[in-house]
mmCIF file of C-alpha atoms in Angstrom:
data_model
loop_
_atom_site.group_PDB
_atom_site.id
_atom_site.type_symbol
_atom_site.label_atom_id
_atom_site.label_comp_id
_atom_site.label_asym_id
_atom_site.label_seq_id
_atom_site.Cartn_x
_atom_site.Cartn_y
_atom_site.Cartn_z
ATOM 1 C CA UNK A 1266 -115.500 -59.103 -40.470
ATOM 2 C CA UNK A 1267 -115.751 -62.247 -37.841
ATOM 3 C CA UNK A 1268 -114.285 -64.704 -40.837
ATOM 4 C CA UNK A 1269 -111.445 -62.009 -41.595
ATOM 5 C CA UNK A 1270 -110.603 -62.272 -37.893
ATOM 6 C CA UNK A 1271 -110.702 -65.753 -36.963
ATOM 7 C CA UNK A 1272 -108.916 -66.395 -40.073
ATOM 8 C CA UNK A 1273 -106.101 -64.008 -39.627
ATOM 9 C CA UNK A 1274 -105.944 -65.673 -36.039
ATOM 10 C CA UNK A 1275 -105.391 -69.141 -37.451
ATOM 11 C CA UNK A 1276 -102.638 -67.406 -39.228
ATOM 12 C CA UNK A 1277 -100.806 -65.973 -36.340
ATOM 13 C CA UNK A 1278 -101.524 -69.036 -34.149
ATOM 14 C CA UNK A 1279 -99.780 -71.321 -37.101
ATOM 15 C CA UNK A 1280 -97.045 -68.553 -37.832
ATOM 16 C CA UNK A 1281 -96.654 -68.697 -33.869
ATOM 17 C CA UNK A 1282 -96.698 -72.573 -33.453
ATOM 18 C CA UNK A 1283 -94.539 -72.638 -36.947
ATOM 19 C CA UNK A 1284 -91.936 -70.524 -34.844
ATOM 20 C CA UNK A 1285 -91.431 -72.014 -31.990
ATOM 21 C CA UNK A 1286 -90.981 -75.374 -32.765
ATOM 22 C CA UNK A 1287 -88.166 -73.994 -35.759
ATOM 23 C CA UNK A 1288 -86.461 -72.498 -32.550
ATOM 24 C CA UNK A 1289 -86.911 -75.621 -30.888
ATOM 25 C CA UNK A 1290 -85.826 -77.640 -33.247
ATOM 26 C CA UNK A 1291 -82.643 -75.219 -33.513
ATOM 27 C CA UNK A 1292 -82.057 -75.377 -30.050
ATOM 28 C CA UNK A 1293 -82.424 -79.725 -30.243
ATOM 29 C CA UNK A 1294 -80.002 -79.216 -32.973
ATOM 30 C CA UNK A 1295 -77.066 -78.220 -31.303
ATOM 31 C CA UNK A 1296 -75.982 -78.169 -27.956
ATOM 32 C CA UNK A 1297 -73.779 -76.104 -25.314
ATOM 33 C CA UNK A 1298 -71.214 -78.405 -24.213
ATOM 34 C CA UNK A 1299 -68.931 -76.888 -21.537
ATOM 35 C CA UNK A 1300 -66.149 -78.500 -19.919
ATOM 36 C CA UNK A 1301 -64.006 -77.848 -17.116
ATOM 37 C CA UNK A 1302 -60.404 -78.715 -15.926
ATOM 38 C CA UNK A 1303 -59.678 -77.855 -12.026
ATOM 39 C CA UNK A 1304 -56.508 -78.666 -9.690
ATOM 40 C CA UNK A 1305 -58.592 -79.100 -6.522
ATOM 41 C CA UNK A 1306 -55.125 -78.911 -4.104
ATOM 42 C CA UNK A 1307 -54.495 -82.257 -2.589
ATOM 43 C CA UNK A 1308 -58.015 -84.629 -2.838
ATOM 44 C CA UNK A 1309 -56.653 -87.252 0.265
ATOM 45 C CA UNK A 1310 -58.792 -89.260 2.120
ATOM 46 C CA UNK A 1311 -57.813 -89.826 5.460
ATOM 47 C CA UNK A 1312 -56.757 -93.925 4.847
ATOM 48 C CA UNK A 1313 -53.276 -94.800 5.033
ATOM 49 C CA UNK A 1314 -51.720 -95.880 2.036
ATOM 50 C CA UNK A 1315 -48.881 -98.104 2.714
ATOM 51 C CA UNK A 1316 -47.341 -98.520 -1.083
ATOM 52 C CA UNK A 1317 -47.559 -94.148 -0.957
ATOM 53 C CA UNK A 1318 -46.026 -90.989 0.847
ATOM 54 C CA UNK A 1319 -49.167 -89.687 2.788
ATOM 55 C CA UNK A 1320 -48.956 -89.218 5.716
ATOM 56 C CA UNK A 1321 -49.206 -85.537 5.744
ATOM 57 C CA UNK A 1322 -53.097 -86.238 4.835
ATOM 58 C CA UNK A 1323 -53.672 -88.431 7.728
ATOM 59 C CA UNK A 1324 -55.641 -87.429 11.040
ATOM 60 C CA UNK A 1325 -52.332 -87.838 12.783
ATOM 61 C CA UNK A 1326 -50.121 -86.359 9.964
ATOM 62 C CA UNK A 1327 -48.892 -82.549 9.722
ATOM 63 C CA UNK A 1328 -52.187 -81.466 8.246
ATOM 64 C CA UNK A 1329 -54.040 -83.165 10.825
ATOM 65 C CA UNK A 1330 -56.194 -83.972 7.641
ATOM 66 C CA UNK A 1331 -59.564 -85.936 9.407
ATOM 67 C CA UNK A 1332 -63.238 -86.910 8.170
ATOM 68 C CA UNK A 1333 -64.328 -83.273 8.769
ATOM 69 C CA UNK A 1334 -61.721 -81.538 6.909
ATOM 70 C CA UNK A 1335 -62.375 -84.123 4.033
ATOM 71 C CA UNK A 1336 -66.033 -83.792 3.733
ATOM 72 C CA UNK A 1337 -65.688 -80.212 3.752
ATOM 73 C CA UNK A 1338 -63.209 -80.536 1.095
ATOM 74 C CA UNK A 1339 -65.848 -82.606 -1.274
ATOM 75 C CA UNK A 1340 -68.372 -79.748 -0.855
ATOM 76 C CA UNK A 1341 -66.522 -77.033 -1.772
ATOM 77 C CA UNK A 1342 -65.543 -78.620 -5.175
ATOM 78 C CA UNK A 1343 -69.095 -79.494 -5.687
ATOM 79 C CA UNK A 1344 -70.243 -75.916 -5.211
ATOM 80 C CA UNK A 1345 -67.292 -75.204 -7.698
ATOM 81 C CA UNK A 1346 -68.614 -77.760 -10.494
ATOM 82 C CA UNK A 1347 -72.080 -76.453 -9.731
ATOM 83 C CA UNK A 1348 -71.102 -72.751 -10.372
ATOM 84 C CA UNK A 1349 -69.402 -73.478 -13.122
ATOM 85 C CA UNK A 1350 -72.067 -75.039 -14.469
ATOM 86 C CA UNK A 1351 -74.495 -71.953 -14.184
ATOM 87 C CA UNK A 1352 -77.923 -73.476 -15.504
ATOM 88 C CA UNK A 1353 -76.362 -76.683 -16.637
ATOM 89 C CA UNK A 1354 -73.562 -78.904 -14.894
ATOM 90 C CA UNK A 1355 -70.402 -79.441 -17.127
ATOM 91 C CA UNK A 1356 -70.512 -82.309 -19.391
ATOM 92 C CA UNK A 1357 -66.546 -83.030 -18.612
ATOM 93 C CA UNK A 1358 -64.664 -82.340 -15.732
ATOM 94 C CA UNK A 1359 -60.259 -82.852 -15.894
ATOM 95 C CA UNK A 1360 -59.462 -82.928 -11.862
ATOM 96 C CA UNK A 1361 -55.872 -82.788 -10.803
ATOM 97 C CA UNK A 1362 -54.042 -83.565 -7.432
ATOM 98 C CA UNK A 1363 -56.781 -86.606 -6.382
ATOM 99 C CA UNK A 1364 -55.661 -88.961 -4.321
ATOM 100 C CA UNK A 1365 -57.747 -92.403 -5.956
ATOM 101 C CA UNK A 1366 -60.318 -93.639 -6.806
ATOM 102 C CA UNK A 1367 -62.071 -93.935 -4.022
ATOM 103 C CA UNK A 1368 -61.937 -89.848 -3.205
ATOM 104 C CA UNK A 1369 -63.875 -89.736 -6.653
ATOM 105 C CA UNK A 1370 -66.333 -91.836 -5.412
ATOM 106 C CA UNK A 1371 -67.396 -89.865 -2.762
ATOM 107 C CA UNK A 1372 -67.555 -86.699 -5.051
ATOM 108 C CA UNK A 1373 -69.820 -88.293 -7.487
ATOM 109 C CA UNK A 1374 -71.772 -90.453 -5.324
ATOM 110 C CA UNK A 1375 -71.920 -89.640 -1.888
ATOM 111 C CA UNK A 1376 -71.430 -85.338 -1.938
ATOM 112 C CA UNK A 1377 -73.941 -83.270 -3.077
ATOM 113 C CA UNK A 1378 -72.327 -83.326 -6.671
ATOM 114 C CA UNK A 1379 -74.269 -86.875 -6.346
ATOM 115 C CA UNK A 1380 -77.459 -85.025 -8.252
ATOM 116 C CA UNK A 1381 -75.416 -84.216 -11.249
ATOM 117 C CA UNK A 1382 -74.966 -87.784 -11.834
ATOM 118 C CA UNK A 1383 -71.207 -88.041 -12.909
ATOM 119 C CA UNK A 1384 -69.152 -91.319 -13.801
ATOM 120 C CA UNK A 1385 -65.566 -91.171 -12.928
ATOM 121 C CA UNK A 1386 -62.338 -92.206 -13.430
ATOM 122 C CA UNK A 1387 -58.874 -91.872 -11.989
ATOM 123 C CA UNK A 1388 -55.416 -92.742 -13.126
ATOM 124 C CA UNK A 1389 -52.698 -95.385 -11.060
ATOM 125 C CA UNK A 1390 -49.940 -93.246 -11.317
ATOM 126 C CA UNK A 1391 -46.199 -94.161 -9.807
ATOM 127 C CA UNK A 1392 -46.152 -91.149 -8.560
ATOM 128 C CA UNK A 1393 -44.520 -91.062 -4.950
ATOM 129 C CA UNK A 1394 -47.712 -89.038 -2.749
ATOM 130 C CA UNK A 1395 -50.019 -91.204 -4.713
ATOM 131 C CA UNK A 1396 -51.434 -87.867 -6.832
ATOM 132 C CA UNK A 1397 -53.211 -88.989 -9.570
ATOM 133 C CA UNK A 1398 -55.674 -86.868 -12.144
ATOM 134 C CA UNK A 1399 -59.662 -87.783 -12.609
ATOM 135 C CA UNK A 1400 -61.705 -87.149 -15.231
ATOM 136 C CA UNK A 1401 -65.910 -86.629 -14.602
ATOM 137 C CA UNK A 1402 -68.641 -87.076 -17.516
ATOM 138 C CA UNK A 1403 -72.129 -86.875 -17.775
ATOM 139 C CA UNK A 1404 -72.873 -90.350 -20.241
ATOM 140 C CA UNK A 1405 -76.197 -88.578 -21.463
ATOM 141 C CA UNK A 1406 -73.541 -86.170 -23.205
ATOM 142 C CA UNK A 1407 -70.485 -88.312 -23.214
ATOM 143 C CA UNK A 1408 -71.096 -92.330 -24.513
ATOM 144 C CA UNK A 1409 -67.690 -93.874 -23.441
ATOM 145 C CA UNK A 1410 -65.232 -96.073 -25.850
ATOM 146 C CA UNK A 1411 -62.098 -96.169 -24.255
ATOM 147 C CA UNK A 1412 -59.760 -95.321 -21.657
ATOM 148 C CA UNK A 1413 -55.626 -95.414 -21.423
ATOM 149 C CA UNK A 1414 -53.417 -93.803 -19.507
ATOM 150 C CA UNK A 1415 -49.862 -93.315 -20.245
ATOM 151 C CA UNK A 1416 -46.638 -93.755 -18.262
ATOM 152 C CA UNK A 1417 -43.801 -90.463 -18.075
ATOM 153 C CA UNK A 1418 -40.537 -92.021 -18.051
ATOM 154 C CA UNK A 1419 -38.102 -89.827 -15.517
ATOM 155 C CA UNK A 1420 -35.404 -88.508 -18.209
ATOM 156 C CA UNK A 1421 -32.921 -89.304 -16.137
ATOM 157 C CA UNK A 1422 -31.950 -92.614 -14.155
ATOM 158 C CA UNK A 1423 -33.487 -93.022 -10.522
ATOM 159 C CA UNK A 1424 -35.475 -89.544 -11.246
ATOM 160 C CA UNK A 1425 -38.691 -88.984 -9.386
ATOM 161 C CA UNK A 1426 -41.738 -90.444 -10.955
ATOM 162 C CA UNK A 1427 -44.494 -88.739 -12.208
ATOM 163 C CA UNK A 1428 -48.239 -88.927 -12.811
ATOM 164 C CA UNK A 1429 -49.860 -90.468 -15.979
ATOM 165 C CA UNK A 1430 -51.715 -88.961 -18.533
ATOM 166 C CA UNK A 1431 -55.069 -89.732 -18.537
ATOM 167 C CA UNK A 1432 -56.892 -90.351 -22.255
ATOM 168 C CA UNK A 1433 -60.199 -90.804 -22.554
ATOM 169 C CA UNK A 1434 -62.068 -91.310 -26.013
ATOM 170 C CA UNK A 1435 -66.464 -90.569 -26.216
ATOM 171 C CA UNK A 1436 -68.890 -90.284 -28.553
ATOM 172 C CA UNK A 1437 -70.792 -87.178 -28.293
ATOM 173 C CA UNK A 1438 -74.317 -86.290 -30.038
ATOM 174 C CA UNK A 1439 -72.779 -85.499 -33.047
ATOM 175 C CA UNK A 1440 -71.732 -88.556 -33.428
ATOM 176 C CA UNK A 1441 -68.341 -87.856 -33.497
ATOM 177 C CA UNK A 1442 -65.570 -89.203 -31.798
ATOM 178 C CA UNK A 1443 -63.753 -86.447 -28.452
ATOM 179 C CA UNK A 1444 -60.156 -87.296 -27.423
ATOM 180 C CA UNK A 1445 -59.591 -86.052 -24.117
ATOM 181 C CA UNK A 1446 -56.536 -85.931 -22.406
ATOM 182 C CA UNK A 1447 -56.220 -85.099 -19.017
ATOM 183 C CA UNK A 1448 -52.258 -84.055 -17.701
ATOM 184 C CA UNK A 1449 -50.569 -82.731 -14.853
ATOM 185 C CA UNK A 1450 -46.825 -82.115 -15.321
ATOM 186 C CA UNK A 1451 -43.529 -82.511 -13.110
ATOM 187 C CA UNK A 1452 -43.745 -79.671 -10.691
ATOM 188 C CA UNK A 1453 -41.004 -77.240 -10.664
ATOM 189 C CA UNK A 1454 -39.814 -78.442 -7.001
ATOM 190 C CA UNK A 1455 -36.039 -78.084 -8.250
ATOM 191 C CA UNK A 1456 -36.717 -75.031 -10.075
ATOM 192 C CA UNK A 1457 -37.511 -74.074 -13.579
ATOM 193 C CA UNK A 1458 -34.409 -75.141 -15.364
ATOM 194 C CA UNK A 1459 -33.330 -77.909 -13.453
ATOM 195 C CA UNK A 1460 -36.667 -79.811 -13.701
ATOM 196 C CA UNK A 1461 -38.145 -78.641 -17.298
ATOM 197 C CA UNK A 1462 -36.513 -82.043 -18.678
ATOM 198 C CA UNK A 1463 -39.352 -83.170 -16.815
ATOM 199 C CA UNK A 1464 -41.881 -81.515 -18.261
ATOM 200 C CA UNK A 1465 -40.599 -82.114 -21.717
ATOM 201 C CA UNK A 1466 -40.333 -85.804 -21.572
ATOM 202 C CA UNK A 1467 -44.393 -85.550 -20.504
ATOM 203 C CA UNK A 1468 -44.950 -83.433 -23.570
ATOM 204 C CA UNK A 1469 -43.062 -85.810 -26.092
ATOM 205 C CA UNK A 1470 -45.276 -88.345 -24.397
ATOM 206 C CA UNK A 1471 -48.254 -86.371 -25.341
ATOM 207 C CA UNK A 1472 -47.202 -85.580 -28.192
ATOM 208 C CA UNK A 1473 -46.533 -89.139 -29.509
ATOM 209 C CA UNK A 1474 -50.651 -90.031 -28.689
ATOM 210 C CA UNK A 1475 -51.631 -87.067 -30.461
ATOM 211 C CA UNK A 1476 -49.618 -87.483 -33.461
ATOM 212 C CA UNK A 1477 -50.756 -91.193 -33.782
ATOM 213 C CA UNK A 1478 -54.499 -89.794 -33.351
ATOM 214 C CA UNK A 1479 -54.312 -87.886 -36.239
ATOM 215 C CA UNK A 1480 -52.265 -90.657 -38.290
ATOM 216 C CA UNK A 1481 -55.780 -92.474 -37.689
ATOM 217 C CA UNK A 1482 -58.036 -89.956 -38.210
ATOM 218 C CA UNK A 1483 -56.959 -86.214 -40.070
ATOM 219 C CA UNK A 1484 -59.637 -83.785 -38.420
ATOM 220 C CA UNK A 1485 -59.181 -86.145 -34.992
ATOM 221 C CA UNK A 1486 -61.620 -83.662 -32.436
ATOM 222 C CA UNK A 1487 -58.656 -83.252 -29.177
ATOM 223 C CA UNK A 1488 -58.964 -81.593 -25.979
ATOM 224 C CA UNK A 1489 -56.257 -81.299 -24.075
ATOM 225 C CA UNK A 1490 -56.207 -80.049 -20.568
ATOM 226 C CA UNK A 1491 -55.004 -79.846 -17.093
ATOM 227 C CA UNK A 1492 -52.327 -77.890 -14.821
ATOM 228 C CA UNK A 1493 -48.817 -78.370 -17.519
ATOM 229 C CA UNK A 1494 -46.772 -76.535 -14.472
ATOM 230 C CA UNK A 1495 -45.358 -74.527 -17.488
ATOM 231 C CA UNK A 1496 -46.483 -71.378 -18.978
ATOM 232 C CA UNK A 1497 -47.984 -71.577 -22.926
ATOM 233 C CA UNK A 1498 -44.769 -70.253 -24.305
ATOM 234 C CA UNK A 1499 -42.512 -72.275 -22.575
ATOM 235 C CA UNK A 1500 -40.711 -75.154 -24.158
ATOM 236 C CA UNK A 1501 -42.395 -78.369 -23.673
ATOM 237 C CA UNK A 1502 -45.741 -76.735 -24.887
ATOM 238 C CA UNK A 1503 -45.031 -74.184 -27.652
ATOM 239 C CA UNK A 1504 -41.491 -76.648 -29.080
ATOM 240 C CA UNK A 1505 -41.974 -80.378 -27.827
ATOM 241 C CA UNK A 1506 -46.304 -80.340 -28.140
ATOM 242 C CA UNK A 1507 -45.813 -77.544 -30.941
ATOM 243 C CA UNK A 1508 -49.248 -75.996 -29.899
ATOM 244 C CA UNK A 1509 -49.654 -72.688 -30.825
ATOM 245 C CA UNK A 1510 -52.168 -69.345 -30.703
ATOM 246 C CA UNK A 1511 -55.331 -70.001 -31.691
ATOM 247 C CA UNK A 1512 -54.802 -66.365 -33.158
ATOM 248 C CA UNK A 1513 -52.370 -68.004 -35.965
ATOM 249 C CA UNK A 1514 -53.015 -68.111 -39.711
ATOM 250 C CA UNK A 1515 -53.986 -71.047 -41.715
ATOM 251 C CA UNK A 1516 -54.338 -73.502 -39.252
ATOM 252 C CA UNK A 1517 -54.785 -76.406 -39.882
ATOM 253 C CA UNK A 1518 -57.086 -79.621 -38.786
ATOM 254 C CA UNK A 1519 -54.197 -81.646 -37.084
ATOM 255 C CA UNK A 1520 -52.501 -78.808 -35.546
ATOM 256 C CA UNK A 1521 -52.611 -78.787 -31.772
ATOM 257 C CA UNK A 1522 -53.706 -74.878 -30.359
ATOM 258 C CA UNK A 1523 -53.347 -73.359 -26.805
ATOM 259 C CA UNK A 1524 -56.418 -71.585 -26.635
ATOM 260 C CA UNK A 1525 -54.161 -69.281 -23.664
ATOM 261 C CA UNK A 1526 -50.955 -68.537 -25.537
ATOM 262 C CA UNK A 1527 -51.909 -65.248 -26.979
ATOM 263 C CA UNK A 1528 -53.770 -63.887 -23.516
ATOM 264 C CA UNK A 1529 -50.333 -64.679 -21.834
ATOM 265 C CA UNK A 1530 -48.791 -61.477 -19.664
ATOM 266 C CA UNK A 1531 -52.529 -60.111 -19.142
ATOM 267 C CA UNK A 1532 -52.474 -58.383 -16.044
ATOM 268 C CA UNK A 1533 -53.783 -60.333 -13.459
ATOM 269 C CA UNK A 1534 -54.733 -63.161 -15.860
ATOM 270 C CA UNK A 1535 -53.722 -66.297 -14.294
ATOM 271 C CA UNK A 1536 -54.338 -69.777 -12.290
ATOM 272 C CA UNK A 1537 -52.099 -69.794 -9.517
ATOM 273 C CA UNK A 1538 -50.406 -67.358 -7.888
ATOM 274 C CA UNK A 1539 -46.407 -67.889 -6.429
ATOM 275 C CA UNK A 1540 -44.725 -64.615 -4.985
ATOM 276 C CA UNK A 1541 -47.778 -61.776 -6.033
ATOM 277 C CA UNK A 1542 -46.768 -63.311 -9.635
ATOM 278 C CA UNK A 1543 -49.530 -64.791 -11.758
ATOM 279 C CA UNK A 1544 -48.409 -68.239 -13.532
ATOM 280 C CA UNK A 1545 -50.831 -69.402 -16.263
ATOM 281 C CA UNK A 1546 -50.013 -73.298 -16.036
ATOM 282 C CA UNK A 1547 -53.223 -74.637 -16.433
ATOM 283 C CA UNK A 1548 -54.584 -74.651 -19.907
ATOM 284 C CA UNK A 1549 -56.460 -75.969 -22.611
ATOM 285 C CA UNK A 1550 -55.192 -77.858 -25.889
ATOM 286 C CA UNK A 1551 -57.248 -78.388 -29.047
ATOM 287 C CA UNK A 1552 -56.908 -79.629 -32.437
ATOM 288 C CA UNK A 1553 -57.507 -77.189 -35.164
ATOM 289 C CA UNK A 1554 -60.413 -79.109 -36.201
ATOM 290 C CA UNK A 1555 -62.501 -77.482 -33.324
ATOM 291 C CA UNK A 1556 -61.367 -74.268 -34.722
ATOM 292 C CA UNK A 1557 -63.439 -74.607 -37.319
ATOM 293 C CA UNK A 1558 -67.068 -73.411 -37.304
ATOM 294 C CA UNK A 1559 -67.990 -76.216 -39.871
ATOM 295 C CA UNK A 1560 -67.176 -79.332 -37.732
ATOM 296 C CA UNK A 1561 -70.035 -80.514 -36.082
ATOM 297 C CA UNK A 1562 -68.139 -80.015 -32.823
ATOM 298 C CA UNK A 1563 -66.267 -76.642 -32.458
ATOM 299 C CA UNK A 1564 -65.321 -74.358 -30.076
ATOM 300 C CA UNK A 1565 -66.958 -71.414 -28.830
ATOM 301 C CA UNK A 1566 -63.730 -68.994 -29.655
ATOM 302 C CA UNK A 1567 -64.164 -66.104 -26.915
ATOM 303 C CA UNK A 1568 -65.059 -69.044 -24.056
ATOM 304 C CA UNK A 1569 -62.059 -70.457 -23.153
ATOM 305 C CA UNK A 1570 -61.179 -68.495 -19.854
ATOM 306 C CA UNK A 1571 -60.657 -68.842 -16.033
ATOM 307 C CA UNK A 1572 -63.084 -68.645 -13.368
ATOM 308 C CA UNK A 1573 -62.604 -66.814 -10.328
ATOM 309 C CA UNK A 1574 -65.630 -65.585 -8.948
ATOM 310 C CA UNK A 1575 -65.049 -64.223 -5.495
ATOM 311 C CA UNK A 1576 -66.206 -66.955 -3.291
ATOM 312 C CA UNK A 1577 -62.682 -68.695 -4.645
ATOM 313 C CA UNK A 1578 -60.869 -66.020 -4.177
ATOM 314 C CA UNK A 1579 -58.702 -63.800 -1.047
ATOM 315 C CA UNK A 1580 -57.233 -60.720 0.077
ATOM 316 C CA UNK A 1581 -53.282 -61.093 -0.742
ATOM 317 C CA UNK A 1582 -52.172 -59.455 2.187
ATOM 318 C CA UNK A 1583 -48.187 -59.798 1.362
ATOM 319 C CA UNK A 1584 -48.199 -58.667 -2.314
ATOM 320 C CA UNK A 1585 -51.118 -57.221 -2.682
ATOM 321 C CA UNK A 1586 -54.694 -57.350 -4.779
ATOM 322 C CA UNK A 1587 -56.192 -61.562 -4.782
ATOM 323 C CA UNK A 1588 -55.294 -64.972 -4.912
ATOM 324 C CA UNK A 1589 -56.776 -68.203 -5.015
ATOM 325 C CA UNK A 1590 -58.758 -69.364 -1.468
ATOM 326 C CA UNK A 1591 -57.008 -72.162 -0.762
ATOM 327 C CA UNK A 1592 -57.250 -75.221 1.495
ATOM 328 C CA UNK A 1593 -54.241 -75.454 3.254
ATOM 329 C CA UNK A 1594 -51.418 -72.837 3.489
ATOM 330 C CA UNK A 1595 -48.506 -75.201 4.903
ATOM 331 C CA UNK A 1596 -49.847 -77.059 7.818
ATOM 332 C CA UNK A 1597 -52.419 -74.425 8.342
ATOM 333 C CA UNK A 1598 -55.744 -75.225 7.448
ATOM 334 C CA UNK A 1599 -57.530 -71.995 5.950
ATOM 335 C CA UNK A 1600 -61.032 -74.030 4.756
ATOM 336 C CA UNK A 1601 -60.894 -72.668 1.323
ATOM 337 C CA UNK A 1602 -61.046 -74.152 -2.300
ATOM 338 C CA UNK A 1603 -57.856 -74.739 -3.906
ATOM 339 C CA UNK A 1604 -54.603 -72.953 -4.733
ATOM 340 C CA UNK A 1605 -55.607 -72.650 -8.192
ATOM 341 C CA UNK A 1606 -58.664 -71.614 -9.989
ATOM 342 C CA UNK A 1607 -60.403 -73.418 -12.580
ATOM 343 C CA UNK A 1608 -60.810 -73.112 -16.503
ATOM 344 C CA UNK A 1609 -63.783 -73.205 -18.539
ATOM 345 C CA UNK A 1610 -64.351 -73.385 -21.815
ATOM 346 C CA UNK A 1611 -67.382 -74.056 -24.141
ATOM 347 C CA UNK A 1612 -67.937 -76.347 -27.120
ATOM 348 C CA UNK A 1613 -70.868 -76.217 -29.439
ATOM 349 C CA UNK A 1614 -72.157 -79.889 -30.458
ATOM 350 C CA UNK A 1615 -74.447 -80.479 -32.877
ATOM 351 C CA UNK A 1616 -76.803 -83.627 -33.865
ATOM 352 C CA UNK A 1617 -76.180 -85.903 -36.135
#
C-alpha cells in the first residue's frame, strides 16, 4: 500500500512539475506588450530658447512657469506612465507637446520614471513654440534600428510651420521588425475648415512613409499614434491616410486601421474636452497585419482604449459631468496632469 502511494506521488509531483513549466514556457512564449501615446500639455523647461517662442514657460513669462512647477510637472507624468503600466511599465511611450530633448532627460533619468529605465528621443521640429513629440522604450523589449523624422510642408506659402513626425523602427522578441510613428497635427487655431489643409498635407506625409513601408515589406507591423487634432472620420485620416474600422471586412495586411473609428460618438468617449464636447483626436493607427491573430505580433482587439482613471480627471463645473485635470487653464496654474488623457493599447508578442 506504501509503494502504491509513493508511486502515485511521483506521479502527481511529475504531472505537477510537467505543468508548470508547460505554463511557463507558455507564458516565456509570448509576451504582453502595451504601449502608450499621451499629450502631456506643454513639457517646457524653464531655459530660454532664443531661436523659439517661449516665453510664456519662463519664470518671468505669463505662466510664471519656474523649477517647482516643472518638477512637479515630471512627476505627475511619471505617476501616469506608472499607472498605466499596472504590474509592468509600458514598453513604448508616443509623448506630445515636449519642449526638447533635454525635458526628456529629466523624465527618464532624473524623475522617478528613472526606475523604469527608458531611452528617449525627441524630434527638432520648425515649429514656432519649439513643441516637438518624444517617443520612450524599454531596449529589453524594443532593440533599436533606426530613427527619421519627417518635415510637414505648410500648404500654403509663408504658412505656420509645424511639428515633424517622428518614425522609429525596433526589433521586438519576435524578431520582427515595429514601425512606429509618432504625430501631432496642425492645431485647429483658425478653425476647422480654414486649417484642415494643414492637417491633410501631414497625413499625405504619413501616408507617403507608410505606403513605401509596405512597398518594402507586404505584412510591414505599423503603429501609428499620437494627438491627429482631427476626429477618425474626418478627412485627412479616413480619405488622405485611408485608415479605416478595424470592424471592416477583408482587411487586408497593408491596410492602415483606426482602432477608434467605429467607437466614435460614444457618449462621453473621448481625449480632450473643448466646450462640454468630447473630441477623440488622439488615436491609434495599425496595419492590418496586427489584425491578424497569426502574426507573431498582433493586437489585443478589445485593448485599444483611453485611460482616465480619476486622479486625471475634474469636476466640469460649466458644462457639466468631467474633464481632463489639467496643468494650466490660461495663465492659471491648476497643478494637474494634462488637458488630454492618454491611450493604451496592448500588443501580444511572441518569441521567435
Amino acid at each position: 500500500m506504501n509503494g502504491k502511494r509513493n508511486l502515485l506521488s511521483k506521479w502527481g509531483l511529475l504531472f505537477i512539475i510537467f505543468s508548470t513549466s508547460s505554463s511557463c514556457a507558455f507564458l516565456h512564449a509570448q509576451d504582453r506588450f502595451r504601449v502608450a501615446s499621451y499629450n502631456v500639455e506643454n513639457l517646457f523647461d524653464t531655459k530660454d530658447n532664443p531661436e523659439k517662442d517661449d516665453d510664456e514657460f519662463l519664470p518671468k513669462g505669463m505662466m510664471k512657469w519656474n523649477d517647482s512647477k516643472y518638477w512637479t510637472k515630471l512627476r505627475n507624468i511619471t505617476r501616469v506612465i506608472t499607472a498605466i503600466g499596472e504590474m509592468e511599465s509600458p514598453a513604448l511611450v508616443g509623448l506630445v507637446e515636449v519642449e526638447n530633448d533635454s525635458v526628456l532627460h529629466d523624465l527618464t533619468k532624473r524623475s522617478p520614471l528613472r526606475a523604469q529605465k527608458y531611452e528617449y528621443m525627441c524630434t527638432h521640429s520648425p515649429d514656432v513654440r519649439g513643441v516637438n513629440v518624444g517617443f520612450l522604450y524599454q531596449r529589453d523589449k524594443f532593440k533599436l534600428l533606426g530613427k527619421n523624422e519627417y518635415r510637414v510642408n505648410p500648404p500654403e506659402k509663408n504658412g505656420r510651420p509645424t511639428r515633424n513626425i517622428l518614425h522609429v523602427s525596433g526589433r521586438v522578441i519576435s524578431g520582427d521588425t515595429l514601425d512606429v510613428f509618432v504625430c501631432h497635427f496642425p492645431s485647429r487655431r483658425d478653425g476647422q475648415i480654414a486649417s484642415e489643409p494643414y492637417r491633410m498635407a501631414a497625413a499625405k506625409v504619413l501616408k507617403t512613409k507608410t505606403d513605401s513601408l509596405f512597398a518594402i515589406r507586404s505584412s510591414a507591423n505599423i503603429l501609428i499614434m499620437g494627438d491627429f487634432n482631427d476626429q477618425p472620420a474626418d478627412k485627412s485620416l479616413s480619405v488622405v491616410l485611408g485608415a479605416g474600422s478595424m470592424l471592416g471586412q477583408n482587411i487586408s495586411k497593408h491596410q492602415l486601421v483606426n482602432t477608434f473609428l467605429h467607437r466614435l460618438g460614444e457618449k462621453d468617449f473621448g481625449t480632450y474636452k473643448f466646450q462640454g464636447e468630447w473630441d477623440l483626436i488622439d488615436q491609434f493607427i495599425v496595419s492590418g497585419n496586427l489584425l491578424s491573430d497569426s502574426s507573431s505580433i498582433s493586437l489585443v482587439k478589445d485593448s485599444p482604449r483611453i485611460f482616465h482613471p480619476e486622479f486625471l480627471q475634474e469636476k466640469d463645473s460649466a458644462y457639466g459631468g468631467f474633464k481632463p485635470f489639467r496643468t494650466n487653464s490660461g495663465p492659471n496654474y491648476l497643478g494637474g496632469f494634462s488637458d488630454h488623457f492618454p491611450i493604451v493599447l496592448d500588443l501580444i508578442v511572441r518569441e521567435e
